[in-house]
């Protein structure tokens, strides 16, 4: 029937004009007689020389139904699979497109660190054509070969590194600074088959950093020279004011003596300013070696330095926890903590005695220390600006000072790659926090 022909075509079943011709088809396994006519079955069986299975009757009907529905199901499955493959391919193209057109440099390697893929970002940043670098060892484009070996071995064995700053060689033998995140590349069975590195060009940032360091250096040199040169004339002013006060006392009236006394006060304040400025500019210039010291030792030294200050003000210094040891410039640390603690003694209400607490928290990669006082507190809006040079919140009659102390503190912390900040409540006190990396 027409229906039968259609199904035969769909299922790829050979069609012949005469059913006896079926026996002539090479490689046929089975003939199923669906006509229900037993005569056809016996006729076929008689002529069957190739040993083809010939099935008739009810069995034929059952088998056919089975074959037919199975075949249909298979087809449906196959269509679904095809669709899934198309979708998967789309996804793959989509991801490849993202990788390819990312402005970041994306390079993958095998476990021998030979380059496997190299995206457009990499071509643009480094200047090589992909064809020229694929298959070559990544060390060819890595600036520091020893660092490369160590780093990549580590990544393959242990895992990822992120935001690692290093240099890559560009075409024409220059180099650029990059920030690299390198991870293991794994296959379906979780076996490491290479690495994938995603990097950003940070050359511009590095250049700015260098310029900033240079200009800071220049400024420090300038401050150093100026403050040094100011010392001599200041000494002259103070010297002659003293002579006037001593030797010409009788020739001067009360006002004259008062003005001279004020000149001497101003000269002494200027002397302190010059001394602090010199100190500030020295911090960047003179670096003492870093050694491992216990913070308790540092605090004992601070107590020694501030002994009279602590005693005169009846200040209590309470060290909360057993303090760790840190790698630091010991002299600068003593200076830094002396500044913080003398501020904690100084900025206290006149009718209170200073109570100062020192402690720390272990924060895995760094220590976070704090110096807490029961002083006058700092208004919210000034919490960050008090670290700026010459920034003072009070006049010198109320609380003396130069406004350089906290700038020195911050500078010392920065030189130790730490951070400093303060929290405060007016009238209740302030807590200065600073961090020091463990290594
Ligand atoms: P100085 O102490 O010479 O004035 P600093 O740089 O040490 O300069 O401090 C800047 C300003 O920050 C101080 O003038 C003061 O107003 C404020 N300050 C610093 N430490 C404290 C503190 N522990 N409590 C309250 N205010 C403080």
Tab-separated table of C-alpha atoms and ligand atoms in Angstrom:
chain	number	residue	atom	x	y	z
A	1	UNK	CA	0.000	0.000	0.000
A	2	UNK	CA	0.973	3.674	-0.285
A	3	UNK	CA	1.244	3.840	3.498
A	4	UNK	CA	3.536	0.784	3.495
A	5	UNK	CA	5.768	2.332	0.839
A	6	UNK	CA	6.054	5.498	2.849
A	7	UNK	CA	7.118	3.671	6.021
A	8	UNK	CA	9.575	1.531	4.043
A	9	UNK	CA	11.166	4.662	2.633
A	10	UNK	CA	11.330	6.292	6.088
A	11	UNK	CA	12.974	3.289	7.655
A	12	UNK	CA	15.318	2.602	4.775
A	13	UNK	CA	13.736	-0.773	3.911
A	14	UNK	CA	14.448	-1.911	0.337
A	15	UNK	CA	11.447	-1.889	-2.030
A	16	UNK	CA	10.958	-4.459	-4.820
A	17	UNK	CA	8.117	-4.983	-7.344
A	18	UNK	CA	7.860	-8.702	-6.684
A	19	UNK	CA	8.281	-10.099	-3.160
A	20	UNK	CA	10.340	-12.996	-4.511
A	21	UNK	CA	13.002	-10.422	-5.593
A	22	UNK	CA	13.618	-9.801	-1.878
A	23	UNK	CA	15.642	-13.018	-1.853
A	24	UNK	CA	18.067	-11.484	-4.375
A	25	UNK	CA	19.067	-8.550	-2.091
A	26	UNK	CA	22.560	-9.032	-0.726
A	27	UNK	CA	23.137	-8.970	3.046
A	28	UNK	CA	19.493	-9.165	4.109
A	29	UNK	CA	19.043	-10.700	7.606
A	30	UNK	CA	15.320	-11.107	7.825
A	31	UNK	CA	12.109	-10.915	5.850
A	32	UNK	CA	8.949	-10.221	7.860
A	33	UNK	CA	5.756	-11.188	6.078
A	34	UNK	CA	3.123	-8.728	7.191
A	35	UNK	CA	0.511	-9.695	4.601
A	36	UNK	CA	-0.902	-12.490	6.838
A	37	UNK	CA	-0.778	-14.812	3.788
A	38	UNK	CA	0.946	-18.117	4.845
A	39	UNK	CA	1.389	-19.044	1.152
A	40	UNK	CA	3.833	-16.186	0.606
A	41	UNK	CA	5.848	-17.308	3.644
A	42	UNK	CA	6.126	-20.908	2.407
A	43	UNK	CA	6.969	-19.755	-1.161
A	44	UNK	CA	9.788	-17.560	0.174
A	45	UNK	CA	11.042	-20.355	2.436
A	46	UNK	CA	11.213	-22.706	-0.504
A	47	UNK	CA	13.421	-20.418	-2.614
A	48	UNK	CA	15.515	-19.166	0.349
A	49	UNK	CA	19.135	-20.138	-0.359
A	50	UNK	CA	21.015	-17.443	1.626
A	51	UNK	CA	19.701	-18.531	5.037
A	52	UNK	CA	17.600	-15.399	5.550
A	53	UNK	CA	15.204	-15.587	8.495
A	54	UNK	CA	11.640	-15.600	7.205
A	55	UNK	CA	8.939	-14.727	9.668
A	56	UNK	CA	5.203	-14.908	9.127
A	57	UNK	CA	1.911	-15.085	11.072
A	58	UNK	CA	1.342	-13.481	14.466
A	59	UNK	CA	5.053	-13.523	15.301
A	60	UNK	CA	5.736	-11.357	12.234
A	61	UNK	CA	3.106	-8.851	13.330
A	62	UNK	CA	4.525	-8.622	16.876
A	63	UNK	CA	8.111	-8.297	15.767
A	64	UNK	CA	7.215	-5.639	13.246
A	65	UNK	CA	5.425	-3.537	15.876
A	66	UNK	CA	8.473	-3.824	18.067
A	67	UNK	CA	10.930	-2.881	15.349
A	68	UNK	CA	8.766	-0.039	14.126
A	69	UNK	CA	8.180	1.659	17.528
A	70	UNK	CA	11.846	1.169	18.531
A	71	UNK	CA	12.974	2.735	15.320
A	72	UNK	CA	10.628	5.714	15.808
A	73	UNK	CA	11.839	6.215	19.360
A	74	UNK	CA	15.441	6.060	18.271
A	75	UNK	CA	14.730	8.694	15.667
A	76	UNK	CA	13.154	11.008	18.173
A	77	UNK	CA	16.102	10.556	20.508
A	78	UNK	CA	18.466	11.171	17.678
A	79	UNK	CA	16.696	14.440	16.796
A	80	UNK	CA	16.915	15.555	20.425
A	81	UNK	CA	20.581	14.695	20.530
A	82	UNK	CA	21.189	16.636	17.375
A	83	UNK	CA	19.501	19.670	18.884
A	84	UNK	CA	21.557	19.373	22.044
A	85	UNK	CA	24.753	19.204	19.997
A	86	UNK	CA	23.743	22.345	18.110
A	87	UNK	CA	23.031	24.127	21.374
A	88	UNK	CA	26.299	22.961	22.867
A	89	UNK	CA	28.139	24.191	19.823
A	90	UNK	CA	26.434	27.568	20.070
A	91	UNK	CA	27.481	27.780	23.684
A	92	UNK	CA	31.023	26.796	22.817
A	93	UNK	CA	31.191	29.434	20.085
A	94	UNK	CA	29.738	31.985	22.445
A	95	UNK	CA	32.337	31.251	25.114
A	96	UNK	CA	35.132	31.120	22.565
A	97	UNK	CA	33.997	34.479	21.288
A	98	UNK	CA	34.148	35.979	24.741
A	99	UNK	CA	37.623	34.578	25.330
A	100	UNK	CA	38.783	35.596	21.891
A	101	UNK	CA	37.571	39.174	22.063
A	102	UNK	CA	38.287	39.856	25.719
A	103	UNK	CA	40.565	42.864	26.136
A	104	UNK	CA	42.474	40.791	28.683
A	105	UNK	CA	45.223	38.484	27.610
A	106	UNK	CA	44.145	34.831	27.823
A	107	UNK	CA	46.743	32.145	27.200
A	108	UNK	CA	46.389	28.421	27.820
A	109	UNK	CA	49.215	25.910	27.953
A	110	UNK	CA	49.662	22.167	28.320
A	111	UNK	CA	51.407	20.710	31.365
A	112	UNK	CA	54.812	21.198	29.715
A	113	UNK	CA	53.924	24.891	29.552
A	114	UNK	CA	53.758	24.947	25.773
A	115	UNK	CA	51.263	27.499	24.513
A	116	UNK	CA	48.007	25.927	23.303
A	117	UNK	CA	45.836	28.980	22.756
A	118	UNK	CA	46.501	32.671	22.524
A	119	UNK	CA	43.601	35.111	22.225
A	120	UNK	CA	43.284	38.437	20.382
A	121	UNK	CA	43.867	40.340	23.629
A	122	UNK	CA	47.230	38.598	23.948
A	123	UNK	CA	48.111	39.388	20.325
A	124	UNK	CA	47.279	43.018	20.911
A	125	UNK	CA	49.060	43.395	24.245
A	126	UNK	CA	52.212	41.448	23.390
A	127	UNK	CA	52.404	42.103	19.657
A	128	UNK	CA	52.948	38.473	18.520
A	129	UNK	CA	50.811	36.695	15.940
A	130	UNK	CA	49.148	33.628	17.367
A	131	UNK	CA	50.659	31.333	14.688
A	132	UNK	CA	54.146	32.342	15.823
A	133	UNK	CA	53.729	31.468	19.478
A	134	UNK	CA	51.409	28.465	19.579
A	135	UNK	CA	53.447	25.400	20.480
A	136	UNK	CA	56.364	27.367	21.956
A	137	UNK	CA	57.334	27.244	25.609
A	138	UNK	CA	55.676	29.998	27.673
A	139	UNK	CA	59.092	30.849	29.118
A	140	UNK	CA	59.993	32.424	25.769
A	141	UNK	CA	57.633	35.269	26.542
A	142	UNK	CA	58.165	35.356	30.294
A	143	UNK	CA	60.661	37.999	31.401
A	144	UNK	CA	62.068	36.277	34.472
A	145	UNK	CA	62.610	32.619	33.492
A	146	UNK	CA	63.443	31.377	37.011
A	147	UNK	CA	60.321	32.951	38.407
A	148	UNK	CA	58.320	31.355	35.584
A	149	UNK	CA	59.567	27.860	36.363
A	150	UNK	CA	58.854	28.164	40.050
A	151	UNK	CA	55.459	29.764	39.627
A	152	UNK	CA	54.097	27.408	36.986
A	153	UNK	CA	55.389	24.306	38.773
A	154	UNK	CA	53.559	25.522	41.815
A	155	UNK	CA	50.349	26.105	39.911
A	156	UNK	CA	50.420	22.688	38.264
A	157	UNK	CA	51.111	20.968	41.588
A	158	UNK	CA	49.101	23.013	44.046
A	159	UNK	CA	46.607	25.319	42.387
A	160	UNK	CA	45.993	28.907	41.481
A	161	UNK	CA	47.716	32.226	41.948
A	162	UNK	CA	45.788	35.422	41.491
A	163	UNK	CA	46.732	39.014	40.683
A	164	UNK	CA	50.402	38.146	40.555
A	165	UNK	CA	52.488	41.034	39.226
A	166	UNK	CA	55.142	40.044	36.728
A	167	UNK	CA	56.610	40.964	33.345
A	168	UNK	CA	56.140	39.467	29.870
A	169	UNK	CA	58.421	40.010	26.886
A	170	UNK	CA	56.761	41.864	24.023
A	171	UNK	CA	57.609	41.524	20.341
A	172	UNK	CA	60.768	43.499	19.690
A	173	UNK	CA	62.316	42.605	23.078
A	174	UNK	CA	60.579	45.159	25.229
A	175	UNK	CA	58.532	44.133	28.213
A	176	UNK	CA	55.283	45.018	29.920
A	177	UNK	CA	54.012	44.670	33.455
A	178	UNK	CA	51.011	42.424	33.873
A	179	UNK	CA	48.778	41.280	36.676
A	180	UNK	CA	48.356	37.548	36.152
A	181	UNK	CA	45.832	35.047	37.436
A	182	UNK	CA	47.011	31.548	36.614
A	183	UNK	CA	44.887	28.459	37.209
A	184	UNK	CA	44.981	24.763	36.479
A	185	UNK	CA	43.129	23.532	33.422
A	186	UNK	CA	41.397	20.178	34.012
A	187	UNK	CA	39.672	17.650	31.793
A	188	UNK	CA	36.374	15.821	32.456
A	189	UNK	CA	38.016	13.357	34.798
A	190	UNK	CA	39.546	16.200	36.817
A	191	UNK	CA	43.057	15.515	35.558
A	192	UNK	CA	45.298	18.569	35.200
A	193	UNK	CA	45.979	19.044	31.499
A	194	UNK	CA	47.570	22.467	31.562
A	195	UNK	CA	47.120	26.025	32.714
A	196	UNK	CA	44.988	28.995	31.806
A	197	UNK	CA	46.346	32.466	32.460
A	198	UNK	CA	44.313	35.658	32.359
A	199	UNK	CA	46.320	38.863	32.548
A	200	UNK	CA	45.819	42.601	32.551
A	201	UNK	CA	48.327	45.104	31.272
A	202	UNK	CA	49.372	47.203	34.275
A	203	UNK	CA	52.342	48.977	32.693
A	204	UNK	CA	50.643	52.357	32.972
A	205	UNK	CA	49.855	51.798	36.637
A	206	UNK	CA	53.450	50.762	37.290
A	207	UNK	CA	54.728	53.875	35.531
A	208	UNK	CA	52.523	56.098	37.662
A	209	UNK	CA	53.660	54.302	40.804
A	210	UNK	CA	57.277	54.881	39.861
A	211	UNK	CA	56.653	58.556	39.128
A	212	UNK	CA	54.888	58.925	42.444
A	213	UNK	CA	57.776	57.343	44.321
A	214	UNK	CA	60.225	59.599	42.506
A	215	UNK	CA	58.254	62.748	43.158
A	216	UNK	CA	57.835	61.778	46.813
A	217	UNK	CA	61.558	61.250	47.007
A	218	UNK	CA	62.136	64.652	45.486
A	219	UNK	CA	59.730	66.241	47.935
A	220	UNK	CA	61.401	64.516	50.846
A	221	UNK	CA	64.791	65.760	49.678
A	222	UNK	CA	63.392	69.249	49.383
A	223	UNK	CA	61.808	69.182	52.837
A	224	UNK	CA	65.016	67.795	54.264
A	225	UNK	CA	67.178	70.573	52.785
A	226	UNK	CA	64.771	73.363	53.638
A	227	UNK	CA	64.212	72.295	57.217
A	228	UNK	CA	67.909	71.788	57.659
A	229	UNK	CA	68.676	75.267	56.321
A	230	UNK	CA	66.001	76.836	58.520
A	231	UNK	CA	67.705	75.630	61.664
A	232	UNK	CA	70.616	78.096	61.589
A	233	UNK	CA	68.625	81.361	61.194
A	234	UNK	CA	66.166	80.110	63.796
A	235	UNK	CA	68.987	79.570	66.238
A	236	UNK	CA	70.148	83.146	65.540
A	237	UNK	CA	66.677	84.569	66.210
A	238	UNK	CA	66.297	82.638	69.417
A	239	UNK	CA	69.876	83.424	70.493
A	240	UNK	CA	69.494	87.181	70.088
A	241	UNK	CA	66.064	87.189	71.715
A	242	UNK	CA	67.640	85.431	74.688
A	243	UNK	CA	70.497	87.957	74.837
A	244	UNK	CA	67.984	90.819	74.714
A	245	UNK	CA	65.960	89.284	77.515
A	246	UNK	CA	69.031	88.626	79.672
A	247	UNK	CA	71.275	91.635	79.064
A	248	UNK	CA	68.743	94.335	78.268
A	249	UNK	CA	66.112	93.370	80.828
A	250	UNK	CA	66.372	96.697	82.655
A	251	UNK	CA	66.235	98.840	79.531
A	252	UNK	CA	62.975	97.153	78.333
A	253	UNK	CA	59.526	97.829	79.719
A	254	UNK	CA	56.974	95.059	80.459
A	255	UNK	CA	55.525	95.046	76.948
A	256	UNK	CA	58.961	94.766	75.385
A	257	UNK	CA	59.842	91.783	77.575
A	258	UNK	CA	56.453	90.206	76.822
A	259	UNK	CA	56.996	90.514	73.044
A	260	UNK	CA	60.453	89.024	73.323
A	261	UNK	CA	59.069	86.127	75.331
A	262	UNK	CA	56.546	85.545	72.583
A	263	UNK	CA	59.285	85.593	69.970
A	264	UNK	CA	61.092	82.905	71.939
A	265	UNK	CA	57.905	80.806	72.201
A	266	UNK	CA	57.309	81.058	68.489
A	267	UNK	CA	60.940	80.182	67.819
A	268	UNK	CA	60.660	77.108	69.981
A	269	UNK	CA	57.453	76.017	68.218
A	270	UNK	CA	59.188	76.514	64.888
A	271	UNK	CA	62.081	74.469	66.229
A	272	UNK	CA	59.674	71.606	66.944
A	273	UNK	CA	58.127	71.937	63.501
A	274	UNK	CA	61.537	71.774	61.858
A	275	UNK	CA	62.538	68.795	63.978
A	276	UNK	CA	59.320	66.919	63.079
A	277	UNK	CA	59.609	67.797	59.392
A	278	UNK	CA	63.190	66.568	59.350
A	279	UNK	CA	62.040	63.399	61.061
A	280	UNK	CA	59.259	62.902	58.505
A	281	UNK	CA	61.590	63.349	55.555
A	282	UNK	CA	64.139	61.013	57.119
A	283	UNK	CA	61.658	58.152	57.314
A	284	UNK	CA	61.768	57.523	53.581
A	285	UNK	CA	65.477	58.254	53.310
A	286	UNK	CA	67.020	56.196	56.078
A	287	UNK	CA	65.791	52.635	56.197
A	288	UNK	CA	66.904	50.449	59.074
A	289	UNK	CA	67.003	46.719	58.449
A	290	UNK	CA	63.843	44.784	59.320
A	291	UNK	CA	64.222	42.259	62.116
A	292	UNK	CA	61.872	40.017	64.048
A	293	UNK	CA	61.021	41.643	67.378
A	294	UNK	CA	58.354	41.053	69.942
A	295	UNK	CA	55.797	43.843	70.153
A	296	UNK	CA	56.077	43.668	73.923
A	297	UNK	CA	59.764	44.604	73.671
A	298	UNK	CA	58.810	47.522	71.471
A	299	UNK	CA	56.214	48.668	74.003
A	300	UNK	CA	58.706	48.390	76.844
A	301	UNK	CA	61.014	50.668	74.923
A	302	UNK	CA	58.116	53.076	74.316
A	303	UNK	CA	57.378	53.086	78.061
A	304	UNK	CA	60.987	54.009	78.674
A	305	UNK	CA	60.872	56.847	76.149
A	306	UNK	CA	57.584	58.200	77.507
A	307	UNK	CA	58.339	57.461	81.160
A	308	UNK	CA	58.008	61.013	82.521
A	309	UNK	CA	55.079	61.779	80.249
A	310	UNK	CA	53.248	58.700	81.561
A	311	UNK	CA	54.152	59.434	85.190
A	312	UNK	CA	53.307	63.165	85.124
A	313	UNK	CA	49.878	62.423	83.672
A	314	UNK	CA	49.245	59.336	85.826
A	315	UNK	CA	48.488	57.473	82.619
A	316	UNK	CA	47.559	53.777	82.780
A	317	UNK	CA	48.915	51.593	80.037
A	318	UNK	CA	47.079	48.303	79.801
A	319	UNK	CA	48.430	45.638	77.483
A	320	UNK	CA	45.578	43.206	76.928
A	321	UNK	CA	46.789	40.090	75.243
A	322	UNK	CA	50.146	38.395	74.960
A	323	UNK	CA	51.540	40.179	71.934
A	324	UNK	CA	53.124	38.440	68.920
A	325	UNK	CA	56.462	39.225	67.329
A	326	UNK	CA	56.639	40.966	63.973
A	327	UNK	CA	59.184	41.683	61.276
A	328	UNK	CA	59.778	45.414	61.290
A	329	UNK	CA	62.108	48.351	61.542
A	330	UNK	CA	62.329	48.362	65.341
A	331	UNK	CA	63.402	51.982	65.744
A	332	UNK	CA	60.536	53.219	63.578
A	333	UNK	CA	58.029	51.015	65.378
A	334	UNK	CA	59.070	52.518	68.713
A	335	UNK	CA	58.708	55.965	67.184
A	336	UNK	CA	55.311	55.121	65.686
A	337	UNK	CA	53.848	53.738	68.924
A	338	UNK	CA	55.358	56.579	70.959
A	339	UNK	CA	53.504	59.041	68.758
A	340	UNK	CA	50.197	57.178	69.074
A	341	UNK	CA	50.535	56.718	72.836
A	342	UNK	CA	51.653	60.290	73.515
A	343	UNK	CA	48.613	61.502	71.587
A	344	UNK	CA	46.464	59.180	73.692
A	345	UNK	CA	47.964	60.790	76.814
A	346	UNK	CA	47.679	64.314	75.440
A	347	UNK	CA	44.150	64.454	74.026
A	348	UNK	CA	42.317	63.683	77.237
A	349	UNK	CA	39.849	65.825	79.140
A	350	UNK	CA	41.636	67.831	81.845
A	351	UNK	CA	39.690	66.183	84.672
A	352	UNK	CA	40.321	62.594	83.545
A	353	UNK	CA	43.418	60.431	83.795
A	354	UNK	CA	44.465	58.741	80.559
A	355	UNK	CA	43.642	55.043	80.310
A	356	UNK	CA	45.203	53.369	77.298
A	357	UNK	CA	44.605	49.833	76.109
A	358	UNK	CA	46.749	47.975	73.596
A	359	UNK	CA	45.838	44.665	71.979
A	360	UNK	CA	45.695	42.818	68.693
A	361	UNK	CA	43.834	40.345	66.518
A	362	UNK	CA	45.412	37.586	64.463
A	363	UNK	CA	44.036	37.995	60.932
A	364	UNK	CA	45.676	35.050	59.135
A	365	UNK	CA	48.032	36.985	56.814
A	366	UNK	CA	48.505	39.998	59.063
A	367	UNK	CA	48.141	41.254	62.612
A	368	UNK	CA	45.716	44.017	63.453
A	369	UNK	CA	46.814	46.034	66.496
A	370	UNK	CA	44.876	48.713	68.304
A	371	UNK	CA	45.636	51.572	70.682
A	372	UNK	CA	42.502	52.628	72.525
A	373	UNK	CA	42.171	55.726	74.697
A	374	UNK	CA	39.514	57.337	76.909
A	375	UNK	CA	40.219	60.774	75.451
A	376	UNK	CA	38.194	63.617	73.989
A	377	UNK	CA	37.444	61.764	70.755
A	378	UNK	CA	37.585	62.923	67.136
A	379	UNK	CA	34.666	64.199	65.122
A	380	UNK	CA	33.512	61.845	62.400
A	381	UNK	CA	34.360	64.221	59.545
A	382	UNK	CA	38.032	64.454	60.599
A	383	UNK	CA	38.681	60.737	61.051
A	384	UNK	CA	40.775	60.470	57.884
A	385	UNK	CA	42.163	64.021	57.576
A	386	UNK	CA	43.976	63.932	60.933
A	387	UNK	CA	46.635	61.838	59.200
A	388	UNK	CA	47.355	64.722	56.798
A	389	UNK	CA	50.363	66.875	57.495
A	390	UNK	CA	49.779	69.965	59.712
A	391	UNK	CA	46.178	68.934	60.298
A	392	UNK	CA	45.237	69.815	63.881
A	393	UNK	CA	41.810	70.073	65.414
A	394	UNK	CA	42.797	72.276	68.354
A	395	UNK	CA	44.811	75.455	68.910
A	396	UNK	CA	48.210	75.203	70.579
A	397	UNK	CA	46.977	76.791	73.822
A	398	UNK	CA	44.589	73.893	74.384
A	399	UNK	CA	46.833	71.057	73.231
A	400	UNK	CA	50.365	71.671	71.966
A	401	UNK	CA	51.744	69.984	68.886
A	402	UNK	CA	52.811	70.364	65.286
A	403	UNK	CA	50.279	68.271	63.379
A	404	UNK	CA	53.038	66.058	61.974
A	405	UNK	CA	52.909	63.209	64.498
A	406	UNK	CA	50.173	61.181	62.824
A	407	UNK	CA	51.664	61.816	59.368
A	408	UNK	CA	54.859	60.199	60.633
A	409	UNK	CA	52.813	57.321	62.109
A	410	UNK	CA	51.038	56.721	58.801
A	411	UNK	CA	54.276	56.912	56.817
A	412	UNK	CA	55.911	54.298	59.049
A	413	UNK	CA	52.921	51.963	58.739
A	414	UNK	CA	52.929	52.368	54.957
A	415	UNK	CA	56.620	51.520	54.819
A	416	UNK	CA	55.683	48.249	56.531
A	417	UNK	CA	52.929	47.611	53.939
A	418	UNK	CA	50.244	48.066	56.544
A	419	UNK	CA	47.141	50.192	56.927
A	420	UNK	CA	46.038	52.596	59.613
A	421	UNK	CA	42.629	54.014	60.528
A	422	UNK	CA	40.786	55.323	63.524
A	423	UNK	CA	37.350	54.894	65.078
A	424	UNK	CA	36.085	57.333	67.646
A	425	UNK	CA	33.168	58.559	69.739
A	426	UNK	CA	33.189	62.170	70.901
A	427	UNK	CA	33.760	62.389	74.634
A	428	UNK	CA	34.381	58.671	75.023
A	429	UNK	CA	37.653	58.049	73.285
A	430	UNK	CA	39.372	56.933	70.095
A	431	UNK	CA	40.837	53.667	68.897
A	432	UNK	CA	43.656	53.695	66.372
A	433	UNK	CA	44.003	50.458	64.379
A	434	UNK	CA	47.013	49.460	62.317
A	435	UNK	CA	47.990	46.308	60.460
A	436	UNK	CA	51.366	44.693	59.932
A	437	UNK	CA	51.690	41.821	57.427
A	438	UNK	CA	53.078	38.615	58.920
A	439	UNK	CA	55.848	38.284	56.336
B	1	LIG	P1	49.734	66.848	67.010
B	1	LIG	O1	49.532	65.822	68.042
B	1	LIG	O2	51.127	67.338	66.935
B	1	LIG	O3	48.729	67.925	67.014
B	1	LIG	P2	49.134	64.705	65.214
B	1	LIG	O4	49.438	64.560	63.761
B	1	LIG	O5	49.721	63.709	66.133
B	1	LIG	O6	49.547	66.161	65.589
B	1	LIG	O7	47.563	64.684	65.377
B	1	LIG	C1	46.761	65.487	64.549
B	1	LIG	C2	45.479	65.847	65.251
B	1	LIG	O8	44.661	64.712	65.408
B	1	LIG	C3	45.687	66.380	66.643
B	1	LIG	O9	45.955	67.757	66.640
B	1	LIG	C4	44.364	66.060	67.306
B	1	LIG	O10	43.410	67.069	66.993
B	1	LIG	C5	43.923	64.772	66.616
B	1	LIG	N1	44.265	63.584	67.432
B	1	LIG	C6	45.337	62.790	67.322
B	1	LIG	N2	45.308	61.779	68.209
B	1	LIG	C7	44.183	61.927	68.912
B	1	LIG	C8	43.561	61.197	69.989
B	1	LIG	N3	44.123	60.087	70.530
B	1	LIG	N4	42.371	61.648	70.478
B	1	LIG	C9	41.814	62.753	69.934
B	1	LIG	N5	42.331	63.464	68.936
B	1	LIG	C10	43.496	63.088	68.427
